[in-house]
Structures are given as structure tokens and as C-alpha cells.
Amino acid sequence: MSDKQLVGKVALVTGASSGIGRACALSLAKQGASVVCCDLRAEANPQGFEPDLHITTPDVISGLGGKAIFVAVDMGDLKQVEKAFKEAIDKFGRLDILINCAGYWASPFRDFVDETDELWQKTFDVNTLGVAKACRLAISLYKTNEVDETWGSRGRIVNISSCAGHVAIKGEVAYSASKAALNHITRAGAIDHAKDHININCVAPGITATGISRVNFEDENIINTWKKINPWPRLGKAQDIADAVMFFCLPCSQWITGQLLPVDGGFTLGIAS
Ligand SMILES: NC(=O)c1ccc[n+]([C@@H]2O[C@H](COP(=O)([O-])OP(=O)(O)OC[C@H]3O[C@@H](n4cnc5c(N)ncnc54)[C@H](O)[C@@H]3O)[C@@H](O)[C@H]2O)c1
């Protein structure tokens, strides 16, 4: 008997080409799920820390004997989001898991007064409106699934927000607000759809080494400050986040919904230094 726990399940992961989304896609495939890898482009963010950056996520999954496709989508464009879900169903015929990982963060840090309308629009289009749309599309598909009695659900959603959605971090008001909205989409959506056996949870990463944050990892002032304010002796890796996401996808978490799990080395606990 296979010890894989998601055999027969189909997962759609946004932001799957790089960093946390890629780690989630690979972890899901290792548990036997077929994976629809959605992103702007199939190639990984060249700023990323993965040793096999030159191989696309679906190719890594195929190399491991799993099933995966790539679907190009800009999560800030709701028509493209609809199209991506349609392609997933055309290919695999069902959907069981959605990981909303694609995110927009505009470097560098800046004061609130210097943020522009364009920055707010783009940040909310990708981080909030695109995610809400993907959740609604997934939920309507999940409602056509039978409850899987072993798994305990009709479908799962895991949103990736940020420690910045929980505590205020200097210089990123629009981003923080978009992630705080995502935290509450998780809670409010979970209340509506618990009756449908649909779990909606959220993982809030702390400072994690990926392409999106490379610019900060290379700035000595920023990285020294971050190390000081992070209680755990090391900063995060994409797999730390993916492992928590996997918890919310497996049978063991079937009675958990609407929860926000910080995975941040204690960053949001209080004042560390
Ligand atoms: N790295 C961190 O320190 C950190 C901390 C907190 C939260 N996060 C969140 O984690 C998530 C994943 O980021 P990451 O750290 O893995 O960065 P990353 O750059 O490695 O990966 C992000 C991926 O999302 C894709 N993407 C960006 N905009 C998109 C769009 N409009 N449509 C489709 N795909 C898009 C990118 O192409 C990229 O492949 C993001 O939501 C981010 O806000 C990251």
C-alpha cells in the first residue's frame, strides 16, 4: 500500500514556479497529488535560492515520477484566473486543493505617504482580489466533490499571507494591508463553508530566503536588523513554509478551519531585541 496521503487528489498552486509556491508544489506531488503549477511564467525567479532553478517545477515533478502541468496566469487579472481553473479541470477533471501563494511585494521599503495609487491597485489586485477570486472558483468546484471520509473534506484552501499582515512592519503599508485582508478572507470564508466540509486556512511566513526577498538578504543593514528582531537563530527557508502548508492539506488537519498559522521563527511574538 502507498504511504502517500494525497493520491488521486488534484492541487492548484499559484506562484508555483519559485520559492514557497515551488516548495509547496513539490511537497504536494511527493504526497501523490497531481499539480497544476500556475505562475506568470514557467521559469523560476532567477533571484531565487533553489539549487535547481534552471529546471521548471513541472519538470522536477515529472522527474520524481509525479504528474504536473504549467498554466500561465497573472493572478491580478480575474479573467486569466478563470481561464487557469478551466485549464486545470480540462486536464485533470477535478480540483481538491488550492494553494494561493503568488504574491506581489514592491521593493524598496517606503513611507506610507510615498505609496502611489498604482502600487495599491497592483498589490490588492494580486494579493487580495486574485486570491478571493481563486477561492470562490475553488469552492464552487469543491461543492461538486463528494466528501472524502478518510481525508475528511470536499476540498482544502491554504492562503499564504505574511507576518506583515499581523504586525506592522515599517515601509510596506499597502502590502501589509493586502495580507491582513487575506487573513480575514480566510476566517470569514471558513465560517461560510465549514458546513460544506471545505477547510480554508492560512500560513503567514516570516522572513524567508526566496527570490522576492533576495534584495533584502543582500542588504547588510536590513539583514542585520532582521536577524536581531527574529528570535530563532536562523531565518526561514521555503520548505519551512511548505511543511506547514502540507499540514493543512493532509487528513490529520481535517477538523481545522479558518486558522492563521505564523511560520516565522517567533518574529510576531513580541519585541525580541
Ligand atoms: N519570502 C518572504 O520573506 C515572504 C514573507 C512573507 C510572505 N511571503 C509571501 O510568500 C508568497 C510567495 O513568495 P516567495 O517568497 O516564494 O517569492 P518568490 O519570488 O520566490 O515566488 C513568488 C512567485 O509568485 C509569482 N507571481 C508573482 N506575481 C504573480 C502574479 N501576478 N500572477 C502569478 N504569479 C505571480 C512569481 O512569478 C514567483 O514565481 C508571496 O505571497 C509572498 O507575499 C514571502
mmCIF file of C-alpha atoms in Angstrom, residues 3-245:
data_model
loop_
_atom_site.group_PDB
_atom_site.id
_atom_site.type_symbol
_atom_site.label_atom_id
_atom_site.label_comp_id
_atom_site.label_asym_id
_atom_site.label_seq_id
_atom_site.Cartn_x
_atom_site.Cartn_y
_atom_site.Cartn_z
ATOM 1 C CA ASP A 3 2.135 5.650 2.180
ATOM 2 C CA LYS A 4 1.379 8.761 0.116
ATOM 3 C CA GLN A 5 -1.634 10.583 1.569
ATOM 4 C CA LEU A 6 -2.889 12.618 -1.403
ATOM 5 C CA VAL A 7 -3.045 10.030 -4.177
ATOM 6 C CA GLY A 8 -5.910 10.866 -6.569
ATOM 7 C CA LYS A 9 -6.089 14.489 -5.415
ATOM 8 C CA VAL A 10 -5.542 17.443 -7.764
ATOM 9 C CA ALA A 11 -3.877 20.584 -6.400
ATOM 10 C CA LEU A 12 -3.616 24.023 -7.999
ATOM 11 C CA VAL A 13 -0.699 26.105 -6.708
ATOM 12 C CA THR A 14 -0.280 29.761 -7.670
ATOM 13 C CA GLY A 15 3.226 31.207 -7.704
ATOM 14 C CA ALA A 16 4.423 27.642 -8.270
ATOM 15 C CA SER A 17 7.492 28.484 -10.349
ATOM 16 C CA SER A 18 9.598 29.790 -7.458
ATOM 17 C CA GLY A 19 10.284 29.865 -3.757
ATOM 18 C CA ILE A 20 7.471 28.912 -1.381
ATOM 19 C CA GLY A 21 4.973 28.009 -4.141
ATOM 20 C CA ARG A 22 7.517 25.724 -5.777
ATOM 21 C CA ALA A 23 8.288 24.024 -2.443
ATOM 22 C CA CYS A 24 4.532 23.536 -1.892
ATOM 23 C CA ALA A 25 4.036 22.088 -5.397
ATOM 24 C CA LEU A 26 6.904 19.624 -4.888
ATOM 25 C CA SER A 27 5.670 18.586 -1.429
ATOM 26 C CA LEU A 28 2.144 18.002 -2.748
ATOM 27 C CA ALA A 29 3.498 15.904 -5.631
ATOM 28 C CA LYS A 30 5.593 13.850 -3.168
ATOM 29 C CA GLN A 31 2.326 13.003 -1.356
ATOM 30 C CA GLY A 32 0.877 11.766 -4.669
ATOM 31 C CA ALA A 33 -1.205 14.784 -5.758
ATOM 32 C CA SER A 34 -1.304 15.880 -9.404
ATOM 33 C CA VAL A 35 -0.285 19.527 -9.527
ATOM 34 C CA VAL A 36 -1.423 22.440 -11.693
ATOM 35 C CA CYS A 37 1.519 24.837 -11.449
ATOM 36 C CA CYS A 38 0.251 28.398 -12.080
ATOM 37 C CA ASP A 39 2.534 31.386 -12.445
ATOM 38 C CA LEU A 40 3.344 34.337 -14.707
ATOM 39 C CA ARG A 41 5.967 32.185 -16.407
ATOM 40 C CA ALA A 42 7.253 28.618 -16.064
ATOM 41 C CA GLU A 43 10.833 29.716 -15.351
ATOM 42 C CA ALA A 44 11.773 30.257 -11.708
ATOM 43 C CA ASN A 45 12.538 33.724 -10.374
ATOM 44 C CA PRO A 46 16.272 33.994 -11.214
ATOM 45 C CA GLN A 47 16.852 35.698 -7.835
ATOM 46 C CA GLY A 48 15.747 32.525 -6.045
ATOM 47 C CA PHE A 49 17.837 30.288 -3.785
ATOM 48 C CA GLU A 50 16.845 26.880 -5.259
ATOM 49 C CA PRO A 51 19.871 24.834 -6.408
ATOM 50 C CA ASP A 52 17.876 23.522 -9.425
ATOM 51 C CA LEU A 53 16.475 26.899 -10.560
ATOM 52 C CA HIS A 54 17.084 26.034 -14.206
ATOM 53 C CA ILE A 55 14.512 23.184 -14.116
ATOM 54 C CA THR A 56 10.832 24.178 -14.125
ATOM 55 C CA THR A 57 8.597 22.942 -11.305
ATOM 56 C CA PRO A 58 6.523 20.580 -13.553
ATOM 57 C CA ASP A 59 9.766 19.109 -14.907
ATOM 58 C CA VAL A 60 11.090 18.491 -11.386
ATOM 59 C CA ILE A 61 7.779 16.803 -10.515
ATOM 60 C CA SER A 62 7.842 14.668 -13.685
ATOM 61 C CA GLY A 63 11.424 13.687 -12.830
ATOM 62 C CA LEU A 64 10.153 12.400 -9.477
ATOM 63 C CA GLY A 65 7.504 10.322 -11.272
ATOM 64 C CA GLY A 66 4.630 12.717 -10.483
ATOM 65 C CA LYS A 67 2.051 14.476 -12.668
ATOM 66 C CA ALA A 68 2.092 18.236 -13.242
ATOM 67 C CA ILE A 69 1.259 20.863 -15.841
ATOM 68 C CA PHE A 70 2.171 24.527 -16.130
ATOM 69 C CA VAL A 71 -0.563 27.126 -16.679
ATOM 70 C CA ALA A 72 0.400 30.753 -17.332
ATOM 71 C CA VAL A 73 -1.686 33.203 -15.317
ATOM 72 C CA ASP A 74 -1.461 36.706 -13.943
ATOM 73 C CA MET A 75 -3.335 36.471 -10.644
ATOM 74 C CA GLY A 76 -4.104 40.187 -10.906
ATOM 75 C CA ASP A 77 -6.290 39.544 -13.964
ATOM 76 C CA LEU A 78 -9.545 37.853 -12.930
ATOM 77 C CA LYS A 79 -10.327 36.620 -16.466
ATOM 78 C CA GLN A 80 -6.952 34.855 -16.564
ATOM 79 C CA VAL A 81 -7.655 33.318 -13.158
ATOM 80 C CA GLU A 82 -10.937 31.865 -14.511
ATOM 81 C CA LYS A 83 -9.106 30.528 -17.559
ATOM 82 C CA ALA A 84 -6.457 28.845 -15.415
ATOM 83 C CA PHE A 85 -9.107 26.976 -13.399
ATOM 84 C CA LYS A 86 -10.771 25.885 -16.633
ATOM 85 C CA GLU A 87 -7.459 24.527 -17.937
ATOM 86 C CA ALA A 88 -6.958 22.626 -14.676
ATOM 87 C CA ILE A 89 -10.376 20.969 -14.976
ATOM 88 C CA ASP A 90 -9.887 20.256 -18.694
ATOM 89 C CA LYS A 91 -6.643 18.449 -17.866
ATOM 90 C CA PHE A 92 -7.386 16.638 -14.592
ATOM 91 C CA GLY A 93 -11.217 16.690 -14.347
ATOM 92 C CA ARG A 94 -11.405 17.782 -10.701
ATOM 93 C CA LEU A 95 -9.849 20.015 -8.044
ATOM 94 C CA ASP A 96 -9.237 19.195 -4.372
ATOM 95 C CA ILE A 97 -6.582 21.609 -3.097
ATOM 96 C CA LEU A 98 -5.810 25.276 -3.789
ATOM 97 C CA ILE A 99 -2.637 26.933 -2.508
ATOM 98 C CA ASN A 100 -2.751 30.707 -3.008
ATOM 99 C CA CYS A 101 0.923 31.569 -2.944
ATOM 100 C CA ALA A 102 1.518 34.093 -5.761
ATOM 101 C CA GLY A 103 2.208 37.462 -4.222
ATOM 102 C CA TYR A 104 3.290 40.970 -5.139
ATOM 103 C CA TRP A 105 5.743 42.916 -2.990
ATOM 104 C CA ALA A 106 7.273 46.077 -4.391
ATOM 105 C CA SER A 107 10.793 46.836 -3.212
ATOM 106 C CA PRO A 108 12.207 49.055 -1.815
ATOM 107 C CA PHE A 109 10.556 49.874 1.502
ATOM 108 C CA ARG A 110 8.963 53.361 1.515
ATOM 109 C CA ASP A 111 6.867 55.562 3.803
ATOM 110 C CA PHE A 112 3.066 55.382 3.524
ATOM 111 C CA VAL A 113 2.911 58.945 2.165
ATOM 112 C CA ASP A 114 5.103 57.926 -0.775
ATOM 113 C CA GLU A 115 2.966 54.959 -1.865
ATOM 114 C CA THR A 116 1.114 55.510 -5.146
ATOM 115 C CA ASP A 117 -2.393 54.615 -6.351
ATOM 116 C CA GLU A 118 -0.772 52.240 -8.874
ATOM 117 C CA LEU A 119 1.105 50.416 -6.106
ATOM 118 C CA TRP A 120 -2.093 49.973 -4.057
ATOM 119 C CA GLN A 121 -4.042 48.804 -7.122
ATOM 120 C CA LYS A 122 -1.462 46.228 -8.210
ATOM 121 C CA THR A 123 -0.859 44.964 -4.676
ATOM 122 C CA PHE A 124 -4.557 44.412 -3.987
ATOM 123 C CA ASP A 125 -5.237 43.031 -7.496
ATOM 124 C CA VAL A 126 -2.699 40.226 -6.989
ATOM 125 C CA ASN A 127 -2.598 39.637 -3.222
ATOM 126 C CA THR A 128 -6.270 40.074 -2.389
ATOM 127 C CA LEU A 129 -8.728 40.239 -5.307
ATOM 128 C CA GLY A 130 -6.989 37.488 -7.318
ATOM 129 C CA VAL A 131 -6.872 35.262 -4.241
ATOM 130 C CA ALA A 132 -10.541 35.905 -3.386
ATOM 131 C CA LYS A 133 -11.487 35.019 -6.968
ATOM 132 C CA ALA A 134 -9.414 31.811 -6.878
ATOM 133 C CA CYS A 135 -11.026 30.840 -3.543
ATOM 134 C CA ARG A 136 -14.531 31.331 -4.960
ATOM 135 C CA LEU A 137 -13.733 29.327 -8.099
ATOM 136 C CA ALA A 138 -12.259 26.512 -5.997
ATOM 137 C CA ILE A 139 -15.179 26.455 -3.556
ATOM 138 C CA SER A 140 -17.744 26.148 -6.355
ATOM 139 C CA LEU A 141 -15.766 23.200 -7.779
ATOM 140 C CA TYR A 142 -15.335 21.600 -4.334
ATOM 141 C CA LYS A 143 -19.117 21.698 -3.822
ATOM 142 C CA THR A 144 -19.417 19.199 -6.693
ATOM 143 C CA ASN A 145 -16.975 16.782 -4.932
ATOM 144 C CA GLU A 146 -18.174 14.045 -2.575
ATOM 145 C CA VAL A 147 -16.859 14.262 0.992
ATOM 146 C CA ASP A 148 -13.783 12.022 1.143
ATOM 147 C CA GLU A 149 -14.400 10.286 4.503
ATOM 148 C CA THR A 150 -10.716 9.456 5.094
ATOM 149 C CA TRP A 151 -9.492 12.891 4.162
ATOM 150 C CA GLY A 152 -12.494 14.453 5.924
ATOM 151 C CA SER A 153 -13.166 17.161 3.341
ATOM 152 C CA ARG A 154 -14.582 18.126 -0.038
ATOM 153 C CA GLY A 155 -11.641 20.444 -0.620
ATOM 154 C CA ARG A 156 -8.897 22.468 1.037
ATOM 155 C CA ILE A 157 -7.605 26.001 0.555
ATOM 156 C CA VAL A 158 -4.376 27.312 2.063
ATOM 157 C CA ASN A 159 -3.661 31.018 1.663
ATOM 158 C CA ILE A 160 -0.149 32.405 2.066
ATOM 159 C CA SER A 161 -0.271 35.773 3.797
ATOM 160 C CA SER A 162 2.654 37.278 5.709
ATOM 161 C CA CYS A 163 3.870 38.227 9.172
ATOM 162 C CA ALA A 164 3.313 41.762 7.807
ATOM 163 C CA GLY A 165 -0.439 41.071 7.860
ATOM 164 C CA HIS A 166 -0.221 40.501 11.625
ATOM 165 C CA VAL A 167 2.261 43.060 12.955
ATOM 166 C CA ALA A 168 3.025 46.416 11.382
ATOM 167 C CA ILE A 169 6.354 46.483 9.563
ATOM 168 C CA LYS A 170 7.868 49.804 8.565
ATOM 169 C CA GLY A 171 7.740 50.762 4.896
ATOM 170 C CA GLU A 172 5.112 48.414 3.445
ATOM 171 C CA VAL A 173 1.606 49.655 4.235
ATOM 172 C CA ALA A 174 -0.125 48.502 1.010
ATOM 173 C CA TYR A 175 1.456 45.043 1.173
ATOM 174 C CA SER A 176 0.635 44.646 4.878
ATOM 175 C CA ALA A 177 -2.968 45.724 4.331
ATOM 176 C CA SER A 178 -3.389 43.318 1.391
ATOM 177 C CA LYS A 179 -2.121 40.418 3.525
ATOM 178 C CA ALA A 180 -4.252 41.410 6.542
ATOM 179 C CA ALA A 181 -7.260 41.307 4.189
ATOM 180 C CA LEU A 182 -6.192 37.826 3.135
ATOM 181 C CA ASN A 183 -6.088 36.724 6.786
ATOM 182 C CA HIS A 184 -9.689 37.813 7.174
ATOM 183 C CA ILE A 185 -10.795 36.310 3.845
ATOM 184 C CA THR A 186 -9.523 33.066 5.388
ATOM 185 C CA ARG A 187 -11.534 33.384 8.602
ATOM 186 C CA ALA A 188 -14.745 34.750 7.089
ATOM 187 C CA GLY A 189 -14.652 32.327 4.138
ATOM 188 C CA ALA A 190 -14.052 29.408 6.500
ATOM 189 C CA ILE A 191 -17.167 30.235 8.539
ATOM 190 C CA ASP A 192 -19.324 30.283 5.399
ATOM 191 C CA HIS A 193 -18.045 26.963 4.050
ATOM 192 C CA ALA A 194 -17.394 24.785 7.093
ATOM 193 C CA LYS A 195 -20.905 23.397 6.526
ATOM 194 C CA ASP A 196 -19.715 22.237 3.066
ATOM 195 C CA HIS A 197 -16.726 20.299 4.506
ATOM 196 C CA ILE A 198 -14.321 22.821 2.956
ATOM 197 C CA ASN A 199 -11.287 23.829 5.025
ATOM 198 C CA ILE A 200 -9.775 27.281 4.496
ATOM 199 C CA ASN A 201 -6.600 28.040 6.423
ATOM 200 C CA CYS A 202 -3.680 30.418 6.142
ATOM 201 C CA VAL A 203 0.074 30.260 6.679
ATOM 202 C CA ALA A 204 1.845 33.539 7.450
ATOM 203 C CA PRO A 205 5.548 33.333 6.620
ATOM 204 C CA GLY A 206 8.194 35.331 8.393
ATOM 205 C CA ILE A 207 11.476 36.340 6.791
ATOM 206 C CA THR A 208 12.157 33.625 4.231
ATOM 207 C CA ALA A 209 15.007 33.341 1.728
ATOM 208 C CA THR A 210 13.353 33.436 -1.722
ATOM 209 C CA GLY A 211 13.612 35.486 -4.897
ATOM 210 C CA ILE A 212 11.065 38.068 -3.729
ATOM 211 C CA SER A 213 13.188 38.887 -0.647
ATOM 212 C CA ARG A 214 16.699 38.460 -2.184
ATOM 213 C CA VAL A 215 17.139 42.243 -2.340
ATOM 214 C CA ASN A 216 16.772 42.401 1.473
ATOM 215 C CA PHE A 217 19.043 39.409 2.082
ATOM 216 C CA GLU A 218 21.765 41.237 0.122
ATOM 217 C CA ASP A 219 21.445 44.484 2.099
ATOM 218 C CA GLU A 220 23.687 44.214 5.174
ATOM 219 C CA ASN A 221 21.723 46.815 7.161
ATOM 220 C CA ILE A 222 18.383 45.135 6.510
ATOM 221 C CA ILE A 223 19.619 41.615 7.143
ATOM 222 C CA ASN A 224 21.403 42.561 10.399
ATOM 223 C CA THR A 225 18.246 44.249 11.682
ATOM 224 C CA TRP A 226 16.152 41.239 10.686
ATOM 225 C CA LYS A 227 18.492 38.806 12.402
ATOM 226 C CA LYS A 228 18.255 40.909 15.575
ATOM 227 C CA ILE A 229 14.455 41.040 15.596
ATOM 228 C CA ASN A 230 13.995 37.371 14.701
ATOM 229 C CA PRO A 231 14.096 35.281 17.929
ATOM 230 C CA TRP A 232 15.045 31.983 16.230
ATOM 231 C CA PRO A 233 18.773 31.795 15.370
ATOM 232 C CA ARG A 234 18.188 31.352 11.633
ATOM 233 C CA LEU A 235 15.843 32.937 9.078
ATOM 234 C CA GLY A 236 13.252 30.965 7.079
ATOM 235 C CA LYS A 237 13.572 28.605 4.136
ATOM 236 C CA ALA A 238 10.826 27.919 1.571
ATOM 237 C CA GLN A 239 10.488 24.354 2.860
ATOM 238 C CA ASP A 240 9.691 25.602 6.404
ATOM 239 C CA ILE A 241 6.593 27.254 4.956
ATOM 240 C CA ALA A 242 5.699 24.361 2.632
ATOM 241 C CA ASP A 243 5.792 21.916 5.567
ATOM 242 C CA ALA A 244 3.159 23.963 7.414
ATOM 243 C CA VAL A 245 1.067 24.239 4.227
#
